[in-house]
Amino acid sequence: THPHAHKLPLKDSFTYEDYRWAVSSVMTRQNQIPTEDGSRVTLALIPLWDMCNHTSGLITTGYNLEDDRCECVALQDFRAGEQIYIFYGTRSNAEFVIHSGFFFDNNSHDRVKIKLGVSKSDRLYAMKAEVLARAGIPTSSVFALHFTEPPISAQLLAFLRVFCMTEEELKEHLLGDNAIDRIFTLGNSEYPVSWDNEVRLWTFLEDRASLLLKTYKTTIELRLGEKEILERAVKSAAANREFYRRQMEERAPLPKYEESGGGLLEGVADSRLPLVLRNLDGEAGAQEALTLTEAVRRAQAAEHGLVNGESSIPNGTRSEKETLTQEESKRATGDAKEPSSDSAEDGAK
């Protein structure tokens, strides 16, 4: 304590509880606005606007740089004296609780984060890493299980397909005929790699979501919402597993991708986010890539039980080094009531 602290007129009022209240009041009401030159964003408190509560809809708020003001278009017609709602953004209930202090019922954007990675001790790691890199997907990342159906995004579907591929399936995606088309359709639920691959990936997801459910011992509202998402994911995975098992038993023909067909990511969550074929040589910051020859060479070496001098464990599920990518920086016209830090949600490694 500072020797002159006792002389402060508000020393008795400045308690830790009051400090927490003050910080919470500011942090849950701050917003991101552009700086004067528009080169970056800064935090600010906007009078009256912070009194608007959240509802489902679209972001209709932006910042007018010319007039230096925040402008919000009403989501609907409001009568005099009626409460005005705005849409805060596509946030999970965990983010709402952490940054705004409330839980939103029937949040269609609610999700549970799950950490997944290809183990470097997996004897097929080199080949899986190469296929994932060509699809623009890291070997280790944080994905999400969604409140809506289907519970997984295109990128998670693509990751799980590669994660569960056999050596022969990996070679087909690296060296086989129509390898580029195969990469393009990794995130499309209409074009399975194989019936067996679908059975294995949905079985894996069902098991992983079930394990996560066992960690939810509390019954607070947020936890109950996340448990519901996991329960839906388990049921969806089980249903898909049985469907593809029947397809495999009946030896049904696999759908063939035609270039004139539907969108590559049609029918999956986040379908508006296309998988990107990464330019591995030219993209700054891209993860380390392997040539086809090197990938196959390492895979063949792995058959003898060694990868880079380490004992191999087939189909490992833990990544030695896992980097959690931060959310993309929001635009000035982005989410309302912008939080200043990332939320931490439960995941599995």
Coordinates of C-alpha atoms in Angstrom, one line a residue:
T1 CA 0.0 0.0 0.0
H2 CA 1.3 3.5 -0.9
P3 CA 2.3 5.5 2.2
H4 CA -0.1 8.3 1.2
A5 CA -3.0 6.1 0.3
H6 CA -4.8 7.0 3.6
K7 CA -5.0 10.6 2.4
L8 CA -7.2 9.7 -0.6
P9 CA -10.8 10.9 0.0
L10 CA -12.3 7.7 -1.6
K11 CA -9.9 5.2 0.0
D12 CA -12.7 3.5 1.9
S13 CA -14.8 3.2 -1.2
F14 CA -12.1 1.8 -3.5
T15 CA -12.5 -1.9 -2.6
Y16 CA -11.8 -4.9 -4.7
E17 CA -15.5 -5.6 -5.1
D18 CA -16.1 -2.1 -6.3
Y19 CA -13.1 -2.4 -8.7
R20 CA -14.6 -5.6 -10.1
W21 CA -17.9 -3.9 -10.6
A22 CA -16.3 -1.0 -12.4
V23 CA -14.3 -3.1 -14.7
S24 CA -17.2 -5.4 -15.5
S25 CA -19.4 -2.4 -16.2
V26 CA -17.0 -1.0 -18.7
M27 CA -15.9 -4.3 -20.3
T28 CA -19.5 -5.4 -21.0
R29 CA -20.4 -2.1 -22.6
Q30 CA -17.4 -1.2 -24.7
N31 CA -17.5 -1.1 -28.5
Q32 CA -14.9 -1.1 -31.2
I33 CA -14.8 2.0 -33.4
P34 CA -12.3 3.2 -36.0
T35 CA -9.6 5.7 -35.1
E36 CA -9.6 9.1 -36.8
D37 CA -7.6 7.9 -39.8
G38 CA -9.5 4.7 -40.0
S39 CA -6.3 2.6 -39.9
R40 CA -7.3 0.6 -36.9
V41 CA -10.0 0.2 -34.2
T42 CA -10.1 1.4 -30.6
L43 CA -12.4 0.8 -27.7
A44 CA -15.1 3.4 -26.7
L45 CA -18.3 3.8 -24.8
I46 CA -21.2 4.9 -26.9
P47 CA -24.0 6.6 -24.9
L48 CA -27.5 5.0 -25.1
W49 CA -26.4 2.3 -27.6
D50 CA -25.1 0.1 -24.8
M51 CA -28.6 0.0 -23.3
C52 CA -29.9 -2.0 -26.3
N53 CA -30.3 -5.7 -25.5
H54 CA -29.5 -8.6 -27.9
T55 CA -31.9 -10.5 -30.1
S56 CA -31.6 -12.8 -33.1
G57 CA -31.2 -11.1 -36.5
L58 CA -28.4 -9.5 -38.6
I59 CA -25.8 -6.9 -37.8
T60 CA -27.2 -3.6 -38.8
T61 CA -24.7 -1.3 -37.1
G62 CA -21.8 0.4 -38.7
Y63 CA -19.5 3.4 -38.3
N64 CA -19.8 6.4 -40.6
L65 CA -16.2 7.7 -41.0
E66 CA -17.3 10.8 -42.8
D67 CA -19.7 11.9 -40.1
D68 CA -17.6 10.3 -37.3
R69 CA -20.6 8.5 -35.8
C70 CA -22.0 5.1 -35.1
E71 CA -25.2 4.4 -37.1
C72 CA -27.6 1.6 -36.3
V73 CA -30.6 0.6 -38.6
A74 CA -33.5 -0.8 -36.7
L75 CA -34.1 -4.6 -37.1
Q76 CA -37.9 -3.9 -37.3
D77 CA -40.4 -1.2 -36.8
F78 CA -40.6 -0.1 -33.2
R79 CA -43.5 1.8 -31.5
A80 CA -42.9 4.6 -29.1
G81 CA -41.9 3.3 -25.6
E82 CA -41.1 -0.1 -27.0
Q83 CA -37.7 -1.7 -26.1
I84 CA -35.1 -1.6 -29.0
Y85 CA -33.1 -4.7 -29.7
I86 CA -29.9 -5.1 -31.8
F87 CA -28.0 -8.1 -32.9
Y88 CA -24.6 -8.5 -31.1
G89 CA -23.2 -11.0 -33.5
T90 CA -22.8 -14.7 -34.1
R91 CA -21.7 -15.4 -30.5
S92 CA -21.9 -18.6 -28.4
N93 CA -23.5 -18.4 -25.0
A94 CA -20.1 -18.8 -23.5
E95 CA -19.0 -15.6 -25.2
F96 CA -22.3 -13.9 -24.1
V97 CA -21.7 -14.9 -20.5
I98 CA -18.1 -13.9 -20.4
H99 CA -18.3 -10.6 -22.2
S100 CA -21.9 -9.5 -21.6
G101 CA -23.1 -11.3 -18.5
F102 CA -26.2 -13.0 -19.9
F103 CA -27.4 -16.3 -21.4
F104 CA -29.5 -16.2 -24.6
D105 CA -32.1 -19.0 -24.9
N106 CA -32.4 -20.9 -28.1
N107 CA -29.2 -19.3 -29.5
S108 CA -28.9 -20.7 -33.0
H109 CA -25.2 -19.7 -33.0
D110 CA -24.3 -21.5 -29.8
R111 CA -21.5 -23.9 -30.1
V112 CA -18.9 -25.9 -28.1
K113 CA -15.3 -25.7 -29.0
I114 CA -13.3 -28.9 -29.4
K115 CA -9.5 -29.3 -29.9
L116 CA -8.4 -31.9 -32.4
G117 CA -5.0 -32.7 -33.9
V118 CA -3.1 -35.3 -35.9
S119 CA -0.4 -36.7 -33.7
K120 CA 3.1 -36.5 -35.0
S121 CA 3.6 -40.0 -33.8
D122 CA 0.9 -41.2 -36.3
R123 CA 2.8 -43.3 -38.9
L124 CA 0.7 -41.6 -41.6
Y125 CA 1.2 -38.1 -40.2
A126 CA 3.3 -36.8 -43.2
M127 CA 0.6 -37.8 -45.7
K128 CA -2.3 -36.5 -43.6
A129 CA -0.5 -33.2 -43.0
E130 CA 0.0 -32.8 -46.8
V131 CA -3.6 -33.5 -47.7
L132 CA -4.8 -31.2 -44.9
A133 CA -2.4 -28.4 -46.1
R134 CA -3.7 -28.7 -49.6
A135 CA -7.2 -28.1 -48.3
G136 CA -6.1 -25.1 -46.2
I137 CA -6.6 -26.9 -42.9
P138 CA -4.0 -27.1 -40.1
T139 CA -3.0 -30.4 -38.6
S140 CA -4.1 -29.1 -35.2
S141 CA -6.9 -26.7 -34.5
V142 CA -9.9 -25.7 -32.5
F143 CA -13.2 -26.6 -34.2
A144 CA -16.8 -26.2 -33.1
L145 CA -19.8 -28.5 -32.5
H146 CA -22.9 -26.4 -33.4
F147 CA -26.3 -26.1 -31.9
T148 CA -27.9 -26.6 -35.4
E149 CA -28.0 -29.6 -37.6
P150 CA -25.6 -30.7 -39.0
P151 CA -23.4 -30.2 -35.9
I152 CA -20.1 -29.9 -37.7
S153 CA -18.7 -27.4 -40.2
A154 CA -17.3 -28.2 -43.6
Q155 CA -13.8 -27.8 -42.3
L156 CA -14.3 -30.1 -39.4
L157 CA -15.9 -32.7 -41.7
A158 CA -12.8 -32.4 -44.0
F159 CA -10.4 -32.7 -41.1
L160 CA -12.2 -35.8 -39.7
R161 CA -12.2 -37.5 -43.1
V162 CA -8.4 -37.0 -43.5
F163 CA -7.8 -37.9 -39.8
C164 CA -9.6 -41.3 -40.4
M165 CA -8.1 -42.0 -43.9
T166 CA -6.2 -45.2 -44.6
E167 CA -2.8 -45.1 -46.3
E168 CA -4.5 -46.1 -49.6
E169 CA -7.1 -43.3 -49.4
L170 CA -4.3 -40.8 -48.6
K171 CA -2.4 -41.8 -51.7
E172 CA -5.5 -41.4 -53.8
H173 CA -5.8 -37.8 -52.5
L174 CA -2.1 -37.1 -53.2
L175 CA -1.3 -39.0 -56.3
G176 CA -4.4 -40.7 -57.7
D177 CA -6.6 -39.7 -60.6
N178 CA -8.7 -36.6 -59.9
A179 CA -6.7 -35.8 -56.8
I180 CA -7.6 -32.1 -57.0
D181 CA -11.3 -33.0 -57.2
R182 CA -10.9 -35.2 -54.2
I183 CA -9.4 -32.3 -52.2
F184 CA -12.1 -30.0 -53.3
T185 CA -14.9 -32.3 -52.0
L186 CA -13.4 -33.1 -48.6
G187 CA -15.8 -30.8 -46.9
N188 CA -18.9 -31.8 -48.9
S189 CA -21.1 -34.2 -47.1
E190 CA -22.5 -35.5 -50.4
Y191 CA -19.1 -37.0 -51.5
P192 CA -17.8 -39.5 -49.0
V193 CA -14.2 -40.7 -49.2
S194 CA -15.5 -44.2 -48.6
W195 CA -18.3 -45.7 -46.6
D196 CA -15.8 -47.1 -44.2
N197 CA -14.2 -43.7 -43.7
E198 CA -17.6 -42.2 -42.9
V199 CA -18.3 -44.9 -40.3
R200 CA -14.9 -44.3 -38.7
L201 CA -15.1 -40.5 -38.6
W202 CA -18.7 -40.5 -37.1
T203 CA -17.7 -43.2 -34.6
F204 CA -14.7 -41.1 -33.6
L205 CA -16.9 -37.9 -33.2
E206 CA -19.5 -39.8 -31.2
D207 CA -16.8 -41.1 -28.8
R208 CA -15.2 -37.7 -28.5
A209 CA -18.4 -35.9 -27.8
S210 CA -19.4 -38.6 -25.3
L211 CA -16.1 -38.2 -23.4
L212 CA -16.7 -34.4 -23.3
L213 CA -20.2 -34.9 -21.9
K214 CA -18.7 -36.9 -18.9
T215 CA -16.7 -33.8 -17.9
Y216 CA -19.9 -31.7 -17.5
K217 CA -20.8 -32.3 -13.8
T218 CA -22.3 -28.9 -13.0
T219 CA -25.9 -27.9 -14.0
I220 CA -25.7 -24.2 -14.4
E221 CA -27.6 -22.8 -17.4
L222 CA -24.6 -22.3 -19.6
R223 CA -23.4 -25.9 -19.0
L224 CA -26.8 -27.3 -19.6
G225 CA -26.8 -25.5 -23.0
E226 CA -23.4 -26.9 -23.9
K227 CA -24.4 -30.4 -22.8
E228 CA -27.4 -30.2 -25.1
I229 CA -25.1 -29.4 -28.0
L230 CA -22.9 -32.3 -27.2
E231 CA -25.9 -34.6 -26.8
R232 CA -27.2 -33.5 -30.2
A233 CA -23.7 -34.2 -31.6
V234 CA -23.6 -37.7 -30.1
K235 CA -27.1 -38.5 -31.6
S236 CA -26.2 -37.0 -34.9
A237 CA -22.9 -38.9 -35.1
A238 CA -24.6 -42.2 -34.1
A239 CA -27.3 -41.7 -36.8
N240 CA -24.7 -41.0 -39.4
R241 CA -22.6 -43.9 -38.3
E242 CA -25.5 -46.3 -38.7
F243 CA -26.5 -44.8 -42.1
Y244 CA -23.0 -45.2 -43.6
R245 CA -22.6 -48.6 -42.0
R246 CA -25.7 -49.8 -43.9
Q247 CA -24.4 -48.2 -47.1
M248 CA -21.1 -50.1 -46.6
E249 CA -22.9 -53.4 -45.9
E250 CA -25.1 -53.0 -48.9
R251 CA -22.1 -52.1 -51.0
A252 CA -23.8 -49.0 -52.3
P253 CA -21.9 -47.1 -55.0
L254 CA -20.1 -44.0 -53.9
P255 CA -21.4 -40.7 -55.4
K256 CA -19.1 -39.3 -58.0
Y257 CA -18.2 -35.7 -58.1
E258 CA -19.0 -33.9 -61.3
E259 CA -17.5 -30.4 -61.9
S260 CA -20.9 -29.1 -63.0
G261 CA -22.5 -30.3 -59.8
G262 CA -23.6 -28.4 -56.7
G263 CA -21.4 -26.3 -54.4
L264 CA -18.5 -28.0 -52.9
L265 CA -19.6 -27.3 -49.4
E266 CA -23.3 -27.6 -49.9
G267 CA -25.4 -29.1 -47.1
V268 CA -22.9 -28.5 -44.3
A269 CA -22.7 -25.8 -41.6
D270 CA -20.6 -22.7 -42.5
S271 CA -21.1 -23.6 -46.2
R272 CA -20.4 -20.0 -47.1
L273 CA -16.8 -20.5 -46.0
P274 CA -15.1 -22.4 -48.9
L275 CA -12.1 -24.6 -48.4
V276 CA -9.1 -23.0 -49.9
L277 CA -6.4 -24.8 -51.8
R278 CA -3.4 -23.2 -50.2
N279 CA -0.5 -22.0 -52.3
L280 CA 2.1 -23.7 -50.0
D281 CA 5.1 -22.2 -51.7
G282 CA 3.9 -18.6 -51.9
E283 CA 1.7 -18.0 -48.8
A284 CA 3.5 -16.2 -46.0
G285 CA 3.1 -18.0 -42.7
A286 CA 1.7 -21.2 -44.2
Q287 CA 2.5 -24.3 -42.3
E288 CA 5.5 -26.3 -43.4
A289 CA 4.7 -28.3 -46.5
L290 CA 6.0 -31.5 -47.9
T291 CA 6.5 -32.4 -51.6
L292 CA 4.5 -35.4 -52.8
T293 CA 7.7 -37.4 -53.1
E294 CA 8.8 -36.5 -49.6
A295 CA 5.3 -37.2 -48.1
V296 CA 5.2 -40.7 -49.7
R297 CA 8.8 -41.4 -48.7
R298 CA 8.1 -40.6 -45.1
A299 CA 4.9 -42.7 -45.2
Q300 CA 6.9 -45.6 -46.6
A301 CA 9.5 -45.1 -43.9
A302 CA 6.8 -45.1 -41.3
E303 CA 5.8 -48.6 -42.3
H304 CA 9.0 -49.7 -40.6
G305 CA 7.9 -48.1 -37.3
L306 CA 9.9 -44.9 -37.4
V307 CA 9.0 -41.3 -38.3
N308 CA 11.7 -38.8 -37.9
G309 CA 13.4 -41.1 -35.4
E310 CA 10.4 -41.6 -33.2
S311 CA 8.4 -44.7 -32.6
S312 CA 5.1 -44.5 -34.5
I313 CA 1.6 -45.0 -33.0
P314 CA -1.0 -45.4 -35.7
N315 CA -4.0 -43.1 -35.6
G316 CA -2.9 -41.1 -32.6
T317 CA -5.2 -38.4 -31.4
R318 CA -3.0 -36.0 -29.5
S319 CA -0.9 -33.3 -31.1
E320 CA 2.4 -32.5 -29.5
K321 CA 2.2 -28.8 -30.1
E322 CA -1.2 -27.3 -30.5
T323 CA -1.6 -23.6 -31.5
L324 CA -4.9 -22.0 -30.7
T325 CA -5.6 -19.6 -33.5
Q326 CA -7.3 -16.3 -32.4
E327 CA -10.5 -15.1 -33.9
E328 CA -10.2 -12.9 -36.9
S329 CA -10.1 -9.2 -36.0
K330 CA -13.5 -7.7 -36.3
R331 CA -14.3 -5.0 -38.9
A332 CA -15.6 -1.6 -37.8
T333 CA -19.0 -2.7 -39.0
G334 CA -18.7 -6.0 -37.2
D335 CA -20.0 -7.4 -34.0
A336 CA -21.8 -5.0 -31.7
K337 CA -20.5 -4.6 -28.1
E338 CA -17.1 -6.0 -29.0
P339 CA -15.3 -7.9 -26.2
S340 CA -11.6 -7.1 -25.6
S341 CA -10.4 -10.7 -25.1
D342 CA -11.0 -14.2 -26.5
S343 CA -13.3 -16.4 -24.5
A344 CA -12.0 -19.7 -23.1
E345 CA -14.3 -22.7 -23.8
D346 CA -14.1 -26.3 -23.0
G347 CA -12.4 -28.5 -25.5
A348 CA -10.8 -31.9 -25.9
K349 CA -7.4 -32.6 -27.2

